[in-house]
Every structure is written in structure tokens, then in C-alpha cells.
PDB file of C-alpha atoms in Angstrom:
ATOM      1  CA  MET A   1      -0.256  -0.205  -0.160  1.00 91.00           C
ATOM      2  CA  THR A   2       1.222   3.462  -0.761  1.00 95.00           C
ATOM      3  CA  PRO A   3       1.762   5.483   2.269  1.00 96.00           C
ATOM      4  CA  VAL A   4       0.122   9.146   2.058  1.00 97.00           C
ATOM      5  CA  ALA A   5      -0.121  11.873   4.641  1.00 97.00           C
ATOM      6  CA  ILE A   6      -3.718  14.075   4.057  1.00 96.00           C
ATOM      7  CA  PHE A   7      -2.599  17.650   4.609  1.00 96.00           C
ATOM      8  CA  THR A   8      -5.486  20.176   5.497  1.00 94.00           C
ATOM      9  CA  ARG A   9      -5.389  23.939   6.378  1.00 91.00           C
ATOM     10  CA  VAL A  10      -7.931  26.344   7.741  1.00 88.00           C
ATOM     11  CA  SER A  11      -6.781  30.045   8.361  1.00 81.00           C
ATOM     12  CA  LYS A  12      -9.611  30.803  11.545  1.00 76.00           C
ATOM     13  CA  THR A  13      -9.879  28.970  14.788  1.00 70.00           C
ATOM     14  CA  SER A  14     -13.934  28.854  14.082  1.00 66.00           C
ATOM     15  CA  GLN A  15     -13.322  27.191  11.403  1.00 77.00           C
ATOM     16  CA  ASP A  16     -12.402  22.801  11.037  1.00 81.00           C
ATOM     17  CA  PHE A  17     -10.922  20.420   8.878  1.00 83.00           C
ATOM     18  CA  ASP A  18     -13.893  18.075   9.244  1.00 88.00           C
ATOM     19  CA  ARG A  19     -14.654  17.970   5.220  1.00 90.00           C
ATOM     20  CA  GLN A  20     -11.145  18.374   3.748  1.00 92.00           C
ATOM     21  CA  ILE A  21     -10.070  15.082   6.049  1.00 93.00           C
ATOM     22  CA  ASN A  22     -13.294  13.574   5.281  1.00 93.00           C
ATOM     23  CA  ASP A  23     -12.858  13.775   1.358  1.00 94.00           C
ATOM     24  CA  LEU A  24      -9.530  13.157   1.547  1.00 95.00           C
ATOM     25  CA  THR A  25     -10.024  10.007   3.712  1.00 95.00           C
ATOM     26  CA  LYS A  26     -12.381   8.701   1.117  1.00 95.00           C
ATOM     27  CA  TYR A  27     -10.204   9.227  -1.671  1.00 95.00           C
ATOM     28  CA  ALA A  28      -7.376   7.364   0.186  1.00 96.00           C
ATOM     29  CA  ALA A  29      -9.448   4.464   0.689  1.00 95.00           C
ATOM     30  CA  SER A  30     -10.759   3.918  -2.871  1.00 96.00           C
ATOM     31  CA  MET A  31      -7.232   4.304  -4.011  1.00 96.00           C
ATOM     32  CA  GLY A  32      -5.869   1.746  -1.559  1.00 96.00           C
ATOM     33  CA  TYR A  33      -3.484   4.149  -0.027  1.00 97.00           C
ATOM     34  CA  LYS A  34      -2.197   3.804   3.461  1.00 96.00           C
ATOM     35  CA  VAL A  35      -2.753   7.160   5.399  1.00 96.00           C
ATOM     36  CA  VAL A  36       0.044   7.734   7.890  1.00 95.00           C
ATOM     37  CA  ASP A  37      -0.679  10.909   9.022  1.00 95.00           C
ATOM     38  CA  SER A  38      -2.944  13.822   8.721  1.00 94.00           C
ATOM     39  CA  ILE A  39      -1.320  16.603   9.477  1.00 94.00           C
ATOM     40  CA  ASN A  40      -4.112  20.003   9.956  1.00 92.00           C
ATOM     41  CA  GLU A  41      -3.231  23.550  10.151  1.00 91.00           C
ATOM     42  CA  LYS A  42      -5.188  26.545  11.535  1.00 87.00           C
ATOM     43  CA  VAL A  43      -3.097  28.895  10.178  1.00 85.00           C
ATOM     44  CA  SER A  44      -2.739  32.186   7.253  1.00 80.00           C
ATOM     45  CA  GLY A  45      -1.660  30.948   3.993  1.00 74.00           C
ATOM     46  CA  SER A  46       0.193  34.084   3.311  1.00 74.00           C
ATOM     47  CA  LYS A  47       2.908  32.764   6.097  1.00 81.00           C
ATOM     48  CA  THR A  48       6.153  31.302   5.107  1.00 85.00           C
ATOM     49  CA  ASN A  49       6.753  28.005   5.102  1.00 86.00           C
ATOM     50  CA  GLU A  50       9.028  28.083   8.252  1.00 88.00           C
ATOM     51  CA  GLU A  51       6.579  29.916  10.153  1.00 87.00           C
ATOM     52  CA  ARG A  52       4.242  26.701   9.475  1.00 90.00           C
ATOM     53  CA  GLN A  53       4.923  23.907  11.633  1.00 91.00           C
ATOM     54  CA  GLY A  54       2.104  21.845   9.679  1.00 92.00           C
ATOM     55  CA  ILE A  55       4.676  22.309   6.776  1.00 93.00           C
ATOM     56  CA  VAL A  56       7.522  21.851   8.507  1.00 93.00           C
ATOM     57  CA  ASP A  57       6.086  18.395   9.891  1.00 94.00           C
ATOM     58  CA  LEU A  58       5.407  17.573   6.391  1.00 95.00           C
ATOM     59  CA  LEU A  59       8.622  17.938   4.925  1.00 95.00           C
ATOM     60  CA  LYS A  60      10.210  15.870   7.690  1.00 95.00           C
ATOM     61  CA  LEU A  61       7.533  13.047   6.563  1.00 96.00           C
ATOM     62  CA  ALA A  62       8.880  13.142   3.068  1.00 96.00           C
ATOM     63  CA  LYS A  63      12.467  13.840   4.330  1.00 95.00           C
ATOM     64  CA  ASP A  64      12.426  10.828   6.250  1.00 96.00           C
ATOM     65  CA  GLY A  65      10.893   8.454   3.733  1.00 96.00           C
ATOM     66  CA  ALA A  66       7.746   7.682   5.468  1.00 97.00           C
ATOM     67  CA  ILE A  67       5.281   8.548   2.472  1.00 97.00           C
ATOM     68  CA  LYS A  68       4.898   8.803  -1.087  1.00 96.00           C
ATOM     69  CA  LYS A  69       1.980  11.454  -1.385  1.00 96.00           C
ATOM     70  CA  VAL A  70       0.596  14.307  -0.095  1.00 97.00           C
ATOM     71  CA  LEU A  71      -3.031  14.931  -0.601  1.00 97.00           C
ATOM     72  CA  VAL A  72      -4.616  18.193  -0.435  1.00 95.00           C
ATOM     73  CA  ALA A  73      -8.286  19.031  -1.116  1.00 92.00           C
ATOM     74  CA  GLU A  74      -7.202  21.929  -3.318  1.00 88.00           C
ATOM     75  CA  VAL A  75      -4.250  24.182  -3.423  1.00 85.00           C
ATOM     76  CA  SER A  76      -4.457  26.891  -1.514  1.00 83.00           C
ATOM     77  CA  ARG A  77      -4.728  24.769   1.589  1.00 89.00           C
ATOM     78  CA  LEU A  78      -0.858  24.125   0.464  1.00 87.00           C
ATOM     79  CA  GLY A  79      -0.764  28.191   0.868  1.00 83.00           C
ATOM     80  CA  ARG A  80      -1.494  31.246  -0.845  1.00 78.00           C
ATOM     81  CA  ASN A  81       1.729  32.782  -1.406  1.00 81.00           C
ATOM     82  CA  THR A  82       2.831  31.339  -5.296  1.00 78.00           C
ATOM     83  CA  THR A  83       6.720  31.196  -4.039  1.00 80.00           C
ATOM     84  CA  GLU A  84       6.156  29.529  -0.734  1.00 85.00           C
ATOM     85  CA  VAL A  85       3.589  26.799  -2.039  1.00 85.00           C
ATOM     86  CA  LEU A  86       5.648  25.939  -5.326  1.00 85.00           C
ATOM     87  CA  LYS A  87       8.806  25.514  -2.643  1.00 88.00           C
ATOM     88  CA  VAL A  88       7.132  22.818  -0.718  1.00 91.00           C
ATOM     89  CA  VAL A  89       5.975  21.137  -3.708  1.00 90.00           C
ATOM     90  CA  ASP A  90       9.599  21.389  -5.016  1.00 89.00           C
ATOM     91  CA  ALA A  91      10.800  19.980  -1.956  1.00 93.00           C
ATOM     92  CA  LEU A  92       8.320  17.329  -1.898  1.00 95.00           C
ATOM     93  CA  LYS A  93       9.502  16.240  -5.469  1.00 92.00           C
ATOM     94  CA  GLU A  94      13.386  16.054  -4.101  1.00 93.00           C
ATOM     95  CA  SER A  95      12.155  13.162  -1.272  1.00 95.00           C
ATOM     96  CA  GLY A  96      10.307  11.603  -3.854  1.00 95.00           C
ATOM     97  CA  VAL A  97       7.109  12.524  -2.646  1.00 96.00           C
ATOM     98  CA  SER A  98       4.347  13.730  -4.889  1.00 95.00           C
ATOM     99  CA  THR A  99       1.485  16.504  -4.118  1.00 94.00           C
ATOM    100  CA  PHE A 100      -2.109  15.223  -5.412  1.00 95.00           C
ATOM    101  CA  ILE A 101      -4.435  18.238  -5.424  1.00 92.00           C
ATOM    102  CA  MET A 102      -7.732  16.741  -5.397  1.00 93.00           C
ATOM    103  CA  ASN A 103     -10.017  19.171  -6.645  1.00 87.00           C
ATOM    104  CA  HIS A 104      -7.801  19.454  -9.960  1.00 86.00           C
ATOM    105  CA  GLN A 105      -7.119  15.734  -9.835  1.00 90.00           C
ATOM    106  CA  ILE A 106      -3.543  16.471 -10.921  1.00 88.00           C
ATOM    107  CA  GLU A 107      -0.302  15.209  -9.484  1.00 91.00           C
ATOM    108  CA  THR A 108       3.376  16.739  -9.462  1.00 89.00           C
ATOM    109  CA  LEU A 109       4.687  13.054 -10.361  1.00 90.00           C
ATOM    110  CA  ASN A 110       3.829  10.627 -12.784  1.00 88.00           C
ATOM    111  CA  ALA A 111       4.000   6.974 -12.083  1.00 86.00           C
ATOM    112  CA  ASP A 112       7.714   6.577 -12.547  1.00 86.00           C
ATOM    113  CA  GLY A 113       8.634   9.020 -10.367  1.00 85.00           C
ATOM    114  CA  LYS A 114       9.439  11.569 -12.989  1.00 87.00           C
ATOM    115  CA  ALA A 115       8.198  15.156 -12.511  1.00 81.00           C
ATOM    116  CA  ASN A 116       4.756  16.005 -14.487  1.00 80.00           C
ATOM    117  CA  SER A 117       5.499  19.205 -16.746  1.00 74.00           C
ATOM    118  CA  MET A 118       1.897  19.929 -17.179  1.00 74.00           C
ATOM    119  CA  SER A 119       0.892  19.513 -13.884  1.00 74.00           C
ATOM    120  CA  GLN A 120       3.736  21.781 -12.573  1.00 72.00           C
ATOM    121  CA  MET A 121       2.210  24.526 -15.260  1.00 73.00           C
ATOM    122  CA  PHE A 122      -1.639  24.164 -13.598  1.00 69.00           C
ATOM    123  CA  LEU A 123      -0.144  24.074 -10.306  1.00 74.00           C
ATOM    124  CA  THR A 124       2.044  27.530 -10.669  1.00 72.00           C
ATOM    125  CA  LEU A 125      -1.104  29.310 -12.492  1.00 72.00           C
ATOM    126  CA  LEU A 126      -3.643  27.785  -9.504  1.00 66.00           C
ATOM    127  CA  SER A 127      -1.045  28.682  -6.672  1.00 67.00           C
ATOM    128  CA  GLU A 128      -1.128  32.137  -8.292  1.00 69.00           C
ATOM    129  CA  PHE A 129      -4.953  32.378  -8.614  1.00 63.00           C
ATOM    130  CA  ALA A 130      -5.036  31.518  -5.025  1.00 61.00           C
ATOM    131  CA  ARG A 131      -2.749  34.346  -4.055  1.00 63.00           C
ATOM    132  CA  MET A 132      -4.969  36.992  -6.437  1.00 64.00           C
ATOM    133  CA  GLU A 133      -7.939  36.112  -4.521  1.00 64.00           C
ATOM    134  CA  LYS A 134      -6.772  36.152  -0.727  1.00 57.00           C
ATOM    135  CA  GLU A 135      -5.075  39.972  -2.212  1.00 61.00           C
ATOM    136  CA  THR A 136      -8.392  40.907  -3.484  1.00 63.00           C
ATOM    137  CA  LEU A 137     -10.869  39.304  -0.369  1.00 59.00           C
ATOM    138  CA  ILE A 138      -8.484  42.033   1.352  1.00 56.00           C
ATOM    139  CA  GLU A 139      -9.106  45.020  -0.786  1.00 64.00           C
ATOM    140  CA  ARG A 140     -12.554  44.476  -0.516  1.00 67.00           C
ATOM    141  CA  ILE A 141     -12.772  44.071   2.965  1.00 62.00           C
ATOM    142  CA  ASN A 142     -10.512  47.337   3.485  1.00 66.00           C
ATOM    143  CA  SER A 143     -12.758  48.882   1.231  1.00 67.00           C
ATOM    144  CA  GLY A 144     -16.014  48.275   3.376  1.00 68.00           C
ATOM    145  CA  LEU A 145     -14.100  49.425   6.513  1.00 65.00           C
ATOM    146  CA  ASP A 146     -13.144  52.830   4.600  1.00 66.00           C
ATOM    147  CA  GLU A 147     -16.726  53.047   3.626  1.00 67.00           C
ATOM    148  CA  ALA A 148     -18.168  52.439   6.963  1.00 67.00           C
ATOM    149  CA  ARG A 149     -15.155  54.645   8.466  1.00 69.00           C
ATOM    150  CA  ARG A 150     -16.611  57.573   6.244  1.00 73.00           C
ATOM    151  CA  LYS A 151     -20.122  57.138   7.253  1.00 70.00           C
ATOM    152  CA  GLY A 152     -19.127  57.181  10.543  1.00 72.00           C
ATOM    153  CA  VAL A 153     -18.946  54.037  12.041  1.00 66.00           C
ATOM    154  CA  LYS A 154     -17.259  53.252  15.078  1.00 62.00           C
ATOM    155  CA  LEU A 155     -15.001  50.427  14.018  1.00 56.00           C
ATOM    156  CA  GLY A 156     -13.457  47.790  16.762  1.00 55.00           C
ATOM    157  CA  ARG A 157     -14.836  46.393  19.739  1.00 51.00           C
ATOM    158  CA  ARG A 158     -17.665  47.621  21.804  1.00 51.00           C
ATOM    159  CA  GLU A 159     -16.798  49.374  24.831  1.00 49.00           C
ATOM    160  CA  GLY A 160     -16.515  47.125  27.816  1.00 47.00           C
ATOM    161  CA  THR A 161     -16.520  44.470  25.761  1.00 42.00           C
ATOM    162  CA  THR A 162     -12.264  43.647  25.835  1.00 46.00           C
ATOM    163  CA  LYS A 163     -11.504  40.881  27.541  1.00 57.00           C
ATOM    164  CA  ASN A 164      -9.545  41.715  31.018  1.00 76.00           C
ATOM    165  CA  ASN A 165      -6.520  39.024  31.982  1.00 79.00           C
ATOM    166  CA  ASP A 166      -8.725  36.817  34.104  1.00 80.00           C
ATOM    167  CA  ALA A 167     -11.064  36.188  31.647  1.00 81.00           C
ATOM    168  CA  LEU A 168      -8.560  35.524  29.000  1.00 82.00           C
ATOM    169  CA  LEU A 169      -6.715  32.879  31.575  1.00 84.00           C
ATOM    170  CA  ALA A 170      -9.863  31.356  32.274  1.00 84.00           C
ATOM    171  CA  GLU A 171     -11.188  30.652  28.707  1.00 84.00           C
ATOM    172  CA  TYR A 172      -7.782  29.541  27.200  1.00 86.00           C
ATOM    173  CA  LYS A 173      -6.904  27.280  30.239  1.00 88.00           C
ATOM    174  CA  THR A 174      -5.568  24.734  27.668  1.00 88.00           C
ATOM    175  CA  VAL A 175      -3.649  27.317  26.507  1.00 88.00           C
ATOM    176  CA  VAL A 176      -1.878  28.084  29.745  1.00 89.00           C
ATOM    177  CA  ALA A 177      -1.446  24.563  30.283  1.00 88.00           C
ATOM    178  CA  GLN A 178       0.506  23.837  27.449  1.00 88.00           C
ATOM    179  CA  ILE A 179       3.117  27.247  28.539  1.00 89.00           C
ATOM    180  CA  HIS A 180       3.629  25.588  32.014  1.00 88.00           C
ATOM    181  CA  LYS A 181       4.530  22.739  30.420  1.00 87.00           C
ATOM    182  CA  GLY A 182       7.229  24.865  28.673  1.00 87.00           C
ATOM    183  CA  GLN A 183       5.831  24.203  25.109  1.00 88.00           C
ATOM    184  CA  SER A 184       6.891  27.040  22.844  1.00 88.00           C
ATOM    185  CA  VAL A 185       4.174  29.863  21.164  1.00 87.00           C
ATOM    186  CA  ARG A 186       3.987  27.544  17.572  1.00 85.00           C
ATOM    187  CA  ASN A 187       3.678  24.012  19.630  1.00 85.00           C
ATOM    188  CA  ALA A 188       1.269  25.460  22.362  1.00 85.00           C
ATOM    189  CA  ALA A 189      -1.143  26.683  19.176  1.00 83.00           C
ATOM    190  CA  LYS A 190      -1.265  23.706  17.095  1.00 80.00           C
ATOM    191  CA  ILE A 191      -1.733  21.452  20.255  1.00 83.00           C
ATOM    192  CA  CYS A 192      -4.830  23.757  21.273  1.00 80.00           C
ATOM    193  CA  GLY A 193      -5.727  25.020  17.692  1.00 78.00           C
ATOM    194  CA  VAL A 194      -5.538  28.198  18.209  1.00 80.00           C
ATOM    195  CA  SER A 195      -3.547  31.344  16.457  1.00 82.00           C
ATOM    196  CA  THR A 196      -0.205  32.007  18.092  1.00 83.00           C
ATOM    197  CA  ALA A 197      -1.267  35.700  18.190  1.00 82.00           C
ATOM    198  CA  THR A 198      -3.780  34.006  21.035  1.00 85.00           C
ATOM    199  CA  VAL A 199      -0.652  32.293  22.863  1.00 86.00           C
ATOM    200  CA  GLN A 200       0.962  35.847  22.664  1.00 87.00           C
ATOM    201  CA  LYS A 201      -1.874  37.467  24.181  1.00 87.00           C
ATOM    202  CA  VAL A 202      -2.131  34.536  27.149  1.00 88.00           C
ATOM    203  CA  LYS A 203       1.393  34.580  27.762  1.00 88.00           C
ATOM    204  CA  LYS A 204       1.561  38.376  28.255  1.00 86.00           C
ATOM    205  CA  ALA A 205      -1.287  37.896  30.580  1.00 86.00           C
ATOM    206  CA  MET A 206       0.261  34.800  32.983  1.00 85.00           C
ATOM    207  CA  SER A 207       3.082  37.482  32.923  1.00 81.00           C
ATOM    208  CA  THR A 208       0.675  40.466  34.376  1.00 76.00           C
ATOM    209  CA  ALA A 209      -0.769  38.239  36.239  1.00 68.00           C
ATOM    210  CA  LYS A 210       2.675  37.199  37.939  1.00 63.00           C
ATOM    211  CA  ALA A 211       3.476  40.837  38.351  1.00 54.00           C
TER     212      ALA A 211
END
């Protein structure tokens, strides 16, 4: 059985990986693949590969020879930075690992292990589209905020809604526990399924509480 890794990503803590995992698991089963790991990230796809623990873990699996394929639902799950996405794919290829993009049914390596030049070109285009889509979304959000400001709408948290330190620590007890165990910000965020920014806020609140 071909050993594969499932890779999923969402950008918001309120989102989940269920649909991606279910679809990719069903595909793996239909192809007779053996899923040796499922790497699930909650992180912005615009970050560099070095800032993403999921990508780091994925490349280690490939380098160690634990997998032969990586299954992703769509190219934007690998990231929204074209250069970073292509770097991941190239690093996987160097380890003899093929990347399969399910929604377009494309694979970066042929059955003989050689690079699929057509899929490489297609992947580059898809990555660029994902980046442009992200930029368009940001532009729309900023445009909406500017329009709201022109209309006199007060933006930000409502008065009295900012969480105090006690409330923050009570809400993120699991993060507090991981910090007490000596976990890094990145690892604590991954374990608890929150952003690194949230972990940083919790650490700051903990330091203030000790002062």
C-alpha cells in the first residue's frame, strides 16, 4: 500500500477540518492508500513555510521516507503565497513525494517518479490564482472598512467588551497548561488549535498576573 499524508488547512480558529479530512480519507481508501499521518493547520496561508509547523512536519515526513504522496483538497490549502507553495512542492519532489490536488485531479509526479511538467505549470497558475483571490478579499474588506469610517461607523470592539486578563486565562486554560509545560508558542498554538497571536496574548496575561 502506498503510504500517504493528508494535509489540511483553515485560516480561522472558528473553522474546522472535517470536510477536507473526510473527502481526502475517502479518496485514499478508494485508491488503496495507507494514511500514515493527517496534518491539520489553523494558520494563514500567507505565512512563510518556516512559520508553519504543519509544513515543517510534512517536509520531515517526506525527508524521512515515511510517505510517497501528499493529498490536499485544493492548492490554497498548501498556501496562498505562490513562491512558498512551489517551494513546498519542489521540496517534496526532491524527496520523491508526489503532491495530489484533489479538486483538479492533478499530481506533480508521474507513476515512474518523474516530474509531471503539465501539472507543474497548472499548479503555478492555481497558486497565483489563490494569491490573487486572497488579495482581492483583503481589498474588499479594507474598502468596506473605509466606507464605514466615512459614514461615521465606530469600528473595533464595543466599549466594555475587551477581555481582562482573568477572563482570557479562564477561556484559554489549555493554552495556559501548555505554556506551563514549557511548550513553544508555535507548538502550543498547534496543540490547542488557536493562533500564535492568541498564545502570545495568554503569555502576556500570565506575566501580568505574576507581576
